[in-house]
PDB file of C-alpha atoms and ligand atoms in Angstrom:
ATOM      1  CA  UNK O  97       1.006 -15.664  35.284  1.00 51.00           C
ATOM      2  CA  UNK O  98       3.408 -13.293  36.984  1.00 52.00           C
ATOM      3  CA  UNK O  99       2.130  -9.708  37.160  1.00 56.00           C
ATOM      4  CA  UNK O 100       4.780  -7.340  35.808  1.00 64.00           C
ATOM      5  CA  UNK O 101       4.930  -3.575  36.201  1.00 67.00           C
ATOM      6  CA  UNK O 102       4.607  -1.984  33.187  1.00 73.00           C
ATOM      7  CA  UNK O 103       8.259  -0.023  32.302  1.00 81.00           C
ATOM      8  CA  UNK O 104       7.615   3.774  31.116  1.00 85.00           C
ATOM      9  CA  UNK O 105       9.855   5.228  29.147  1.00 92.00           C
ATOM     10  CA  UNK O 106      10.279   7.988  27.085  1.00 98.00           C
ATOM     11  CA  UNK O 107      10.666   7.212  23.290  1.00 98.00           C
ATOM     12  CA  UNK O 108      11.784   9.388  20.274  1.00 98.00           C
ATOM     13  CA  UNK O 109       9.738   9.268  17.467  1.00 98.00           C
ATOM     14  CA  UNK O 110      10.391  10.184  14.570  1.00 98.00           C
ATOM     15  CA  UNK O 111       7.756  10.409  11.327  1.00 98.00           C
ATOM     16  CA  UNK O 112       9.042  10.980   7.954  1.00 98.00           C
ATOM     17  CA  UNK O 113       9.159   9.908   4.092  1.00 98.00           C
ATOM     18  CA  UNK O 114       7.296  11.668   1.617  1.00 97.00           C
ATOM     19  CA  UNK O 115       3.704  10.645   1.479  1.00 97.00           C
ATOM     20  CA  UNK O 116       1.056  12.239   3.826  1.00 96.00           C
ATOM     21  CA  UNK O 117       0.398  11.464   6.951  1.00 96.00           C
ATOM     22  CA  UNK O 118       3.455  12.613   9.523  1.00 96.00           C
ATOM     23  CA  UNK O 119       1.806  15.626  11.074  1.00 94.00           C
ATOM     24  CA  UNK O 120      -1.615  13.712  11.173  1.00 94.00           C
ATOM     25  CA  UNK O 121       0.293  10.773  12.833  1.00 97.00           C
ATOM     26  CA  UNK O 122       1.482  13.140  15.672  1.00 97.00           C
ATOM     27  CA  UNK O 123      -1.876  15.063  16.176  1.00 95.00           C
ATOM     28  CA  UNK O 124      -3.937  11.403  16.343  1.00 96.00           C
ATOM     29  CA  UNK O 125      -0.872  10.182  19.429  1.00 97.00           C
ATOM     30  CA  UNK O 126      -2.467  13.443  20.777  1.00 96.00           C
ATOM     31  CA  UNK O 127      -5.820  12.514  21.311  1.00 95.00           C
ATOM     32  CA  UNK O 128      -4.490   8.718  22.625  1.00 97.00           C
ATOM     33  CA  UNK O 129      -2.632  10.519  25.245  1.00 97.00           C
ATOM     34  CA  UNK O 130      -5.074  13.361  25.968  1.00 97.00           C
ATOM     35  CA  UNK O 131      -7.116  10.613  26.852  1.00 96.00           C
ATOM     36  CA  UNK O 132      -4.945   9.669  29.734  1.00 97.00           C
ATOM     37  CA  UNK O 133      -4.998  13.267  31.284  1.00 98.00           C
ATOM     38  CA  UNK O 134      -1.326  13.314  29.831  1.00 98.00           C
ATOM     39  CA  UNK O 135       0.136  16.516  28.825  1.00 98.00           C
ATOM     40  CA  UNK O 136       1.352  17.448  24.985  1.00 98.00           C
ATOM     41  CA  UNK O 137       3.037  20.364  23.601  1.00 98.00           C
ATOM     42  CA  UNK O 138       3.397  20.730  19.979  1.00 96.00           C
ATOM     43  CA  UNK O 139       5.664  23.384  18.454  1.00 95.00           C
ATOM     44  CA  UNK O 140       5.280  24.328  14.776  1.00 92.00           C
ATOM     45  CA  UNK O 141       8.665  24.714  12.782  1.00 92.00           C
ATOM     46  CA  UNK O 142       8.557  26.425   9.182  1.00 84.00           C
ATOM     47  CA  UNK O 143       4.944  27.463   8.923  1.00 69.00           C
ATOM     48  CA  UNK O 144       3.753  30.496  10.723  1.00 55.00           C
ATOM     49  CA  UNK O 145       0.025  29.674   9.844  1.00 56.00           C
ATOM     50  CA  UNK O 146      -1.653  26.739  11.320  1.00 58.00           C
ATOM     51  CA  UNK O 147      -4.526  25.448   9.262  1.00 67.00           C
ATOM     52  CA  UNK O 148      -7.994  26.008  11.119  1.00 67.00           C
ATOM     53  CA  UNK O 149      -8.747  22.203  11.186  1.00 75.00           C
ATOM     54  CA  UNK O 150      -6.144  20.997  13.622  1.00 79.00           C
ATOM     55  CA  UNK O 151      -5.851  24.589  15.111  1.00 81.00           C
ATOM     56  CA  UNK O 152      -9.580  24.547  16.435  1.00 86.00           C
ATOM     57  CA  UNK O 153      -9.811  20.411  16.764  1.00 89.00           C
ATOM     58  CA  UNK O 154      -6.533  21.297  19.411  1.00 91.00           C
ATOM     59  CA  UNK O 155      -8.618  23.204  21.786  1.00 90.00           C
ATOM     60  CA  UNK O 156     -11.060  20.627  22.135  1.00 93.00           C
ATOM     61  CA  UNK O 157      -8.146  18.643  23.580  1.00 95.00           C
ATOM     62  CA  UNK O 158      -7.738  21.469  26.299  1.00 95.00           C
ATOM     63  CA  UNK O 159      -6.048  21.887  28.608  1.00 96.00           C
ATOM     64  CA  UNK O 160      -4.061  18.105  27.996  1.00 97.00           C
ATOM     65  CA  UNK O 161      -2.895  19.746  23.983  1.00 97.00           C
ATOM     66  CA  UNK O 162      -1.253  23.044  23.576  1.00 95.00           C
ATOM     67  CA  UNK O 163       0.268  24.538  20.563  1.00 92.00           C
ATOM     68  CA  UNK O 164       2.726  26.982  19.560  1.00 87.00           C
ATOM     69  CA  UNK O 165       3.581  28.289  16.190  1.00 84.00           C
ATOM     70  CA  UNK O 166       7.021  29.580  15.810  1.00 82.00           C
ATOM     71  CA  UNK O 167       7.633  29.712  12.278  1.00 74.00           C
ATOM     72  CA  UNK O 168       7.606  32.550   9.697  1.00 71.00           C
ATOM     73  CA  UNK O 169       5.655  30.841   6.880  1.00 67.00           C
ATOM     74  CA  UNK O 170       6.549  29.016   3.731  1.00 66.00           C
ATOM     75  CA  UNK O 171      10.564  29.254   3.511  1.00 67.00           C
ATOM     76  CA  UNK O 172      11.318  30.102  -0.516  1.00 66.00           C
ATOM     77  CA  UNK O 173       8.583  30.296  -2.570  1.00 66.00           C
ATOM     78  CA  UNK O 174       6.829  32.732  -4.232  1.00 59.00           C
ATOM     79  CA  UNK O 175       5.315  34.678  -1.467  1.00 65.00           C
ATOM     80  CA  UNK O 176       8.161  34.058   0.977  1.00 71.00           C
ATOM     81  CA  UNK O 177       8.474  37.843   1.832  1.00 69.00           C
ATOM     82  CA  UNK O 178      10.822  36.863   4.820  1.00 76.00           C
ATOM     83  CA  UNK O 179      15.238  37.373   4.715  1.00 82.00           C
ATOM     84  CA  UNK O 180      16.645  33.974   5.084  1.00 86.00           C
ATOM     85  CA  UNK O 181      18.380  35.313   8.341  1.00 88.00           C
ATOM     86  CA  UNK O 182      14.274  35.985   9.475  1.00 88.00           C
ATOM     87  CA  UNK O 183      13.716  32.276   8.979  1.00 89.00           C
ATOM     88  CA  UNK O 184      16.981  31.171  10.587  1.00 92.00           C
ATOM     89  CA  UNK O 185      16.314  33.681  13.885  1.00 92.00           C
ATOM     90  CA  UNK O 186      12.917  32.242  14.031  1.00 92.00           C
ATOM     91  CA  UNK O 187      14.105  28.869  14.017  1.00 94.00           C
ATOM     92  CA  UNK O 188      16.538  28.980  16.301  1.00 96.00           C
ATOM     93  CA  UNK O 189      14.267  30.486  18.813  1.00 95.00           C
ATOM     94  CA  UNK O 190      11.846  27.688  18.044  1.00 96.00           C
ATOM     95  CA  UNK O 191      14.294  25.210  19.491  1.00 97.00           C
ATOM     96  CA  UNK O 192      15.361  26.701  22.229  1.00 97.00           C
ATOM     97  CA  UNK O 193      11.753  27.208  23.161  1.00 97.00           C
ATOM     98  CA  UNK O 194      11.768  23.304  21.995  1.00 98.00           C
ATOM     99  CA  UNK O 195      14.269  22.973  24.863  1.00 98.00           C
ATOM    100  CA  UNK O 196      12.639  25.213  27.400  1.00 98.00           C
ATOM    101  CA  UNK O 197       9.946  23.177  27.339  1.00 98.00           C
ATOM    102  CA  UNK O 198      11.322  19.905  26.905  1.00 98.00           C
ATOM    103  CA  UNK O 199      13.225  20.660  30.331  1.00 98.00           C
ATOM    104  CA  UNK O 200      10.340  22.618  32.180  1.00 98.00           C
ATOM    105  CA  UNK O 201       8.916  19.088  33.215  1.00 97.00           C
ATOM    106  CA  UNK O 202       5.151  20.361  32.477  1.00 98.00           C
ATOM    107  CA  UNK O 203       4.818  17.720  29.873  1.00 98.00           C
ATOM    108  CA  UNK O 204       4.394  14.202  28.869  1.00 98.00           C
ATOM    109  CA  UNK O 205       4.725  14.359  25.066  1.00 98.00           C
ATOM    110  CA  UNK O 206       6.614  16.998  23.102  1.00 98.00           C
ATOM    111  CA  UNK O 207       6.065  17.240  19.171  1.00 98.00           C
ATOM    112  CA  UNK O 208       8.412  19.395  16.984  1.00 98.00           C
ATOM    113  CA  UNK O 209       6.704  19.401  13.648  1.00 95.00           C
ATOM    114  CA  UNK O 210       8.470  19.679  10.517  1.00 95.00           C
ATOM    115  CA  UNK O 211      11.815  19.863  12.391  1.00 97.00           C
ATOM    116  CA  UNK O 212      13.617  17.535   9.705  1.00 97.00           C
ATOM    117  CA  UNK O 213      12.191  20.314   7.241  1.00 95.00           C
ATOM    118  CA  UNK O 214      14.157  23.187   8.997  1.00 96.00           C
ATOM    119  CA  UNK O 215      17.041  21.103   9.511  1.00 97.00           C
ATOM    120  CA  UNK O 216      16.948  20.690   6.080  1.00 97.00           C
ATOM    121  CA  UNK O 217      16.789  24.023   4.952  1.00 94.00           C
ATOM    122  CA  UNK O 218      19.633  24.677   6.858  1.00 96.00           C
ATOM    123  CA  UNK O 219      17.967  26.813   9.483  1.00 95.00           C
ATOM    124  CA  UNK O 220      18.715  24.732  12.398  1.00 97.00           C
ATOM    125  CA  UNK O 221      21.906  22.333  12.584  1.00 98.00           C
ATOM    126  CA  UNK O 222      21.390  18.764  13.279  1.00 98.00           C
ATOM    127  CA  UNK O 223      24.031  18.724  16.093  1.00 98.00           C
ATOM    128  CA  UNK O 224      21.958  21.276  17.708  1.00 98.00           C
ATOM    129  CA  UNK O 225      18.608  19.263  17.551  1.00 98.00           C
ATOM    130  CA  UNK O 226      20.762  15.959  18.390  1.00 98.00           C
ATOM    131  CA  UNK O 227      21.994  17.327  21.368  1.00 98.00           C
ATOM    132  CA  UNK O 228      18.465  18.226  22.210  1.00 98.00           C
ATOM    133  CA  UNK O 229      17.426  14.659  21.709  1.00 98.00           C
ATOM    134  CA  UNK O 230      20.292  13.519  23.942  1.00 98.00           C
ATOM    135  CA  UNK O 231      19.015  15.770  26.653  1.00 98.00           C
ATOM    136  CA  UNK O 232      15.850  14.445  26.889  1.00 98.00           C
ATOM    137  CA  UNK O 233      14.162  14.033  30.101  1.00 98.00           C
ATOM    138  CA  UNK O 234      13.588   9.858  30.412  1.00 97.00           C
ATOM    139  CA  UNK O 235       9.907   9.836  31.086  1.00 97.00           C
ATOM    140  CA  UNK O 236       9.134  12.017  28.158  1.00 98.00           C
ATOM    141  CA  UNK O 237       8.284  11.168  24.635  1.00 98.00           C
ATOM    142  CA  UNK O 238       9.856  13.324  21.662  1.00 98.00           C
ATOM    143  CA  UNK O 239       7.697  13.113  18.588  1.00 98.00           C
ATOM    144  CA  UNK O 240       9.867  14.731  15.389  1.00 98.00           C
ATOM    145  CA  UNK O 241       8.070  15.051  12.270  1.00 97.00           C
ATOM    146  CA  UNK O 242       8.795  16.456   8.364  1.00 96.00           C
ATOM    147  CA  UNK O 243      10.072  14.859   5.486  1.00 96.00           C
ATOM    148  CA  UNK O 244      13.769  13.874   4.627  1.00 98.00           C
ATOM    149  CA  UNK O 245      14.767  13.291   8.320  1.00 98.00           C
ATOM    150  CA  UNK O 246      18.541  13.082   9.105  1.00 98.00           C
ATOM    151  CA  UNK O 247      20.620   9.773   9.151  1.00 98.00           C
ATOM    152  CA  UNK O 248      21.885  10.954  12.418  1.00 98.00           C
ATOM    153  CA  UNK O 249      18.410  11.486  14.184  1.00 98.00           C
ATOM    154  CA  UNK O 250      17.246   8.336  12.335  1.00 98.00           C
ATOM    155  CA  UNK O 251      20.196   6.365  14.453  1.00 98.00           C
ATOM    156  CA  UNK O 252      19.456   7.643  17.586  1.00 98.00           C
ATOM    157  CA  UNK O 253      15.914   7.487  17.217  1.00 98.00           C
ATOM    158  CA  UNK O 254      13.431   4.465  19.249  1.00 98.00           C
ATOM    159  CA  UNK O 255      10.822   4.186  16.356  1.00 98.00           C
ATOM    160  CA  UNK O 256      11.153   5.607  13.283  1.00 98.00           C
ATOM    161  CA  UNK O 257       8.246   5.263  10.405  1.00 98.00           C
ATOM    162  CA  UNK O 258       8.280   6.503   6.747  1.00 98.00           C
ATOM    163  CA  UNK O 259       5.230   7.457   4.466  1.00 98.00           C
ATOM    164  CA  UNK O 260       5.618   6.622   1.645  1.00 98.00           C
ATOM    165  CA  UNK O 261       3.704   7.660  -1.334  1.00 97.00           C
ATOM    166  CA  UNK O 262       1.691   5.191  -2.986  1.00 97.00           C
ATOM    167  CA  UNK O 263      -0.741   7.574  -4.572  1.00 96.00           C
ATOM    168  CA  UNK O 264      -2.127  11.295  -3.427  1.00 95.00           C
ATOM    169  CA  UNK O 265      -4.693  12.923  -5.201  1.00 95.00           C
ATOM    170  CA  UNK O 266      -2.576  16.306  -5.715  1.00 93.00           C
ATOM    171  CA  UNK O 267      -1.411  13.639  -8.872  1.00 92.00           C
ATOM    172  CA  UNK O 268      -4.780  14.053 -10.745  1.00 94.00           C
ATOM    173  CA  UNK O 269      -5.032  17.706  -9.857  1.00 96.00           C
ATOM    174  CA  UNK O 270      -7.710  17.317  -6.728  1.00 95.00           C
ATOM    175  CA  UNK O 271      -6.696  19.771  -4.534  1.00 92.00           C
ATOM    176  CA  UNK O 272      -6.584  19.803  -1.074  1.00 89.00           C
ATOM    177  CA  UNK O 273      -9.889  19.204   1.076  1.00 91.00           C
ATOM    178  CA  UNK O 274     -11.464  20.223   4.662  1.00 90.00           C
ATOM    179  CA  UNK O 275     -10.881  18.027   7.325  1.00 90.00           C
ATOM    180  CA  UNK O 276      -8.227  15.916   5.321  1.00 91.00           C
ATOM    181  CA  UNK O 277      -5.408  18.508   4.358  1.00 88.00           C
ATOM    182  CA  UNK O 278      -6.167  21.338   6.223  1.00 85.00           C
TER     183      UNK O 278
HETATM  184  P1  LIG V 203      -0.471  15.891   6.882  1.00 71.69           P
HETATM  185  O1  LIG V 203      -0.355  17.199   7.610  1.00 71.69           O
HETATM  186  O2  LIG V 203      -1.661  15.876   5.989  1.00 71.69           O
HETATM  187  O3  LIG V 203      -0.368  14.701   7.791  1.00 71.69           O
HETATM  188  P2  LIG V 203       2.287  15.566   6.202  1.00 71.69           P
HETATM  189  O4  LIG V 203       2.608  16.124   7.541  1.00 71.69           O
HETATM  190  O5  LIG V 203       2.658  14.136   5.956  1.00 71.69           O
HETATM  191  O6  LIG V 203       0.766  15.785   5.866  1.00 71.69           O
HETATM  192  P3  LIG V 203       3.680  17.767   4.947  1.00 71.69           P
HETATM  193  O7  LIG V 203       4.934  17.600   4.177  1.00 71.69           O
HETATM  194  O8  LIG V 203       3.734  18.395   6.295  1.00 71.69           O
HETATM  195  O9  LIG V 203       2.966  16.340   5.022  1.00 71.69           O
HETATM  196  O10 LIG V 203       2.652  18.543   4.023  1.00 71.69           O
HETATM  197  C1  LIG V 203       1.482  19.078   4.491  1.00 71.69           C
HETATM  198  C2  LIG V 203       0.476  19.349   3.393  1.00 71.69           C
HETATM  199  O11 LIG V 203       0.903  18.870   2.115  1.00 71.69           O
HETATM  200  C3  LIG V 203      -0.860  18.655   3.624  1.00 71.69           C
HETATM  201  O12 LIG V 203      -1.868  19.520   3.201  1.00 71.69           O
HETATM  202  C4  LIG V 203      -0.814  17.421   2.772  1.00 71.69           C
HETATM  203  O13 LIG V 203      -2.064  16.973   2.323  1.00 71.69           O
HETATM  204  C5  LIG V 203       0.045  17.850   1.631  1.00 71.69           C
HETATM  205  N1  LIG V 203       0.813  16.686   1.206  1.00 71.69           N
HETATM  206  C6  LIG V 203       1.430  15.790   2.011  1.00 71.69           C
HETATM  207  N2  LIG V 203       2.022  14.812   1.302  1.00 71.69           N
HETATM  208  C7  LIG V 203       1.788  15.107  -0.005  1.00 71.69           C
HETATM  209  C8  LIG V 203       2.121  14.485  -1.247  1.00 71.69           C
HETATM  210  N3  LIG V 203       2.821  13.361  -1.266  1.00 71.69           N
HETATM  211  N4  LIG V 203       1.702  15.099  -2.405  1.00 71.69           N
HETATM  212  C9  LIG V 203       0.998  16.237  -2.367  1.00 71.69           C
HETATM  213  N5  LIG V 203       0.647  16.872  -1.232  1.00 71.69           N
HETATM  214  C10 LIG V 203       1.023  16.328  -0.061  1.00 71.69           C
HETATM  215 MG1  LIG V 204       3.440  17.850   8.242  1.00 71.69          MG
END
């Protein structure tokens, strides 16, 4: 049996759909790569507050995990407090910090979580976070998360999975619990 060299490549990722599990998906390919030395950045889109869980379980994983948050909470509900134009500057920023760091060759995997969901709000523009994807260095991999993800990101994606719902307990009124939601 010949020996072959194993081919690395960078992939683009993409985790969508509506049932639960996108942003968990992304933090587990953490702990996989962590456990290769490898270096991951994850910027936060939309929400300004990271739950505690993942926030504390992330510094366990350094220095290989790092996090930013660069959103300005829940866009449109209730307690939204924030101008639309708030959300939209703090969005933008949030990708071209996406882009600083996708280009500053520091790191193996980058995650942009809930992207699709700011794209979707109409904060970001899709050409603007396609072009991004374009850019990409080759060795790295670009993990985009958040539900509803755009046809055109969905084309030029490598791998591309959907939750789907099948059943969450929000349904019967169980509200969200400790080391599962949050
Ligand atoms: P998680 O962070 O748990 O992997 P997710 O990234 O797939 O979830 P988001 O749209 O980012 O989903 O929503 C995050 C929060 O909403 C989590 O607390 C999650 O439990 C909850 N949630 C996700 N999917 C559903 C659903 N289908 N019904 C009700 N709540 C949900
Ligand atoms: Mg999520």
């Amino acid at each position: 049996m010949s020996e072959e060299k194993q081919e690395t490549r960078g992939l683009v990722i993409v985790y969508t759909g509506h049932g639960k599990g996108k942003t968990t998906a992304a933090l587990g390919m953490c702990i996989r790569a962590a456990g290769y030395k490898k270096k991951i950045k994850i910027i936060q889109f939309i929400k300004g507050t990271w739950k505690y869980g993942e926030m504390d379980g992330i510094k366990l994983l350094e220095p290989y995990v790092e996090m930013e948050q660069r959103g300005k909470g829940f866009v449109g509900i209730v307690d939204d407090k924030e101008d639309i134009s708030t959300h939209i500057r703090a969005a933008e920023e949030a990708l071209q910090y996406s882009r600083e760091a996708m280009n500053s060759g520091q790191y193996d995997h980058l995650i942009l979580d809930e992207i699709n969901v700011a794209i979707n709000l109409k904060l970001i523009k899709v050409e603007d976070v396609v072009q991004l994807i374009q850019e990409k260095p080759e060795q790295l991999h670009l993990i985009l998360t958040g539900r509803d993800a755009p046809q055109e990101i969905i084309d030029i994606a490598d791998l591309v999975t959907e939750m789907r719902e099948i059943k969450h307990p929000f349904q019967k009124g169980i509200l969200a619990q400790q080391g599962v939601d949050y």
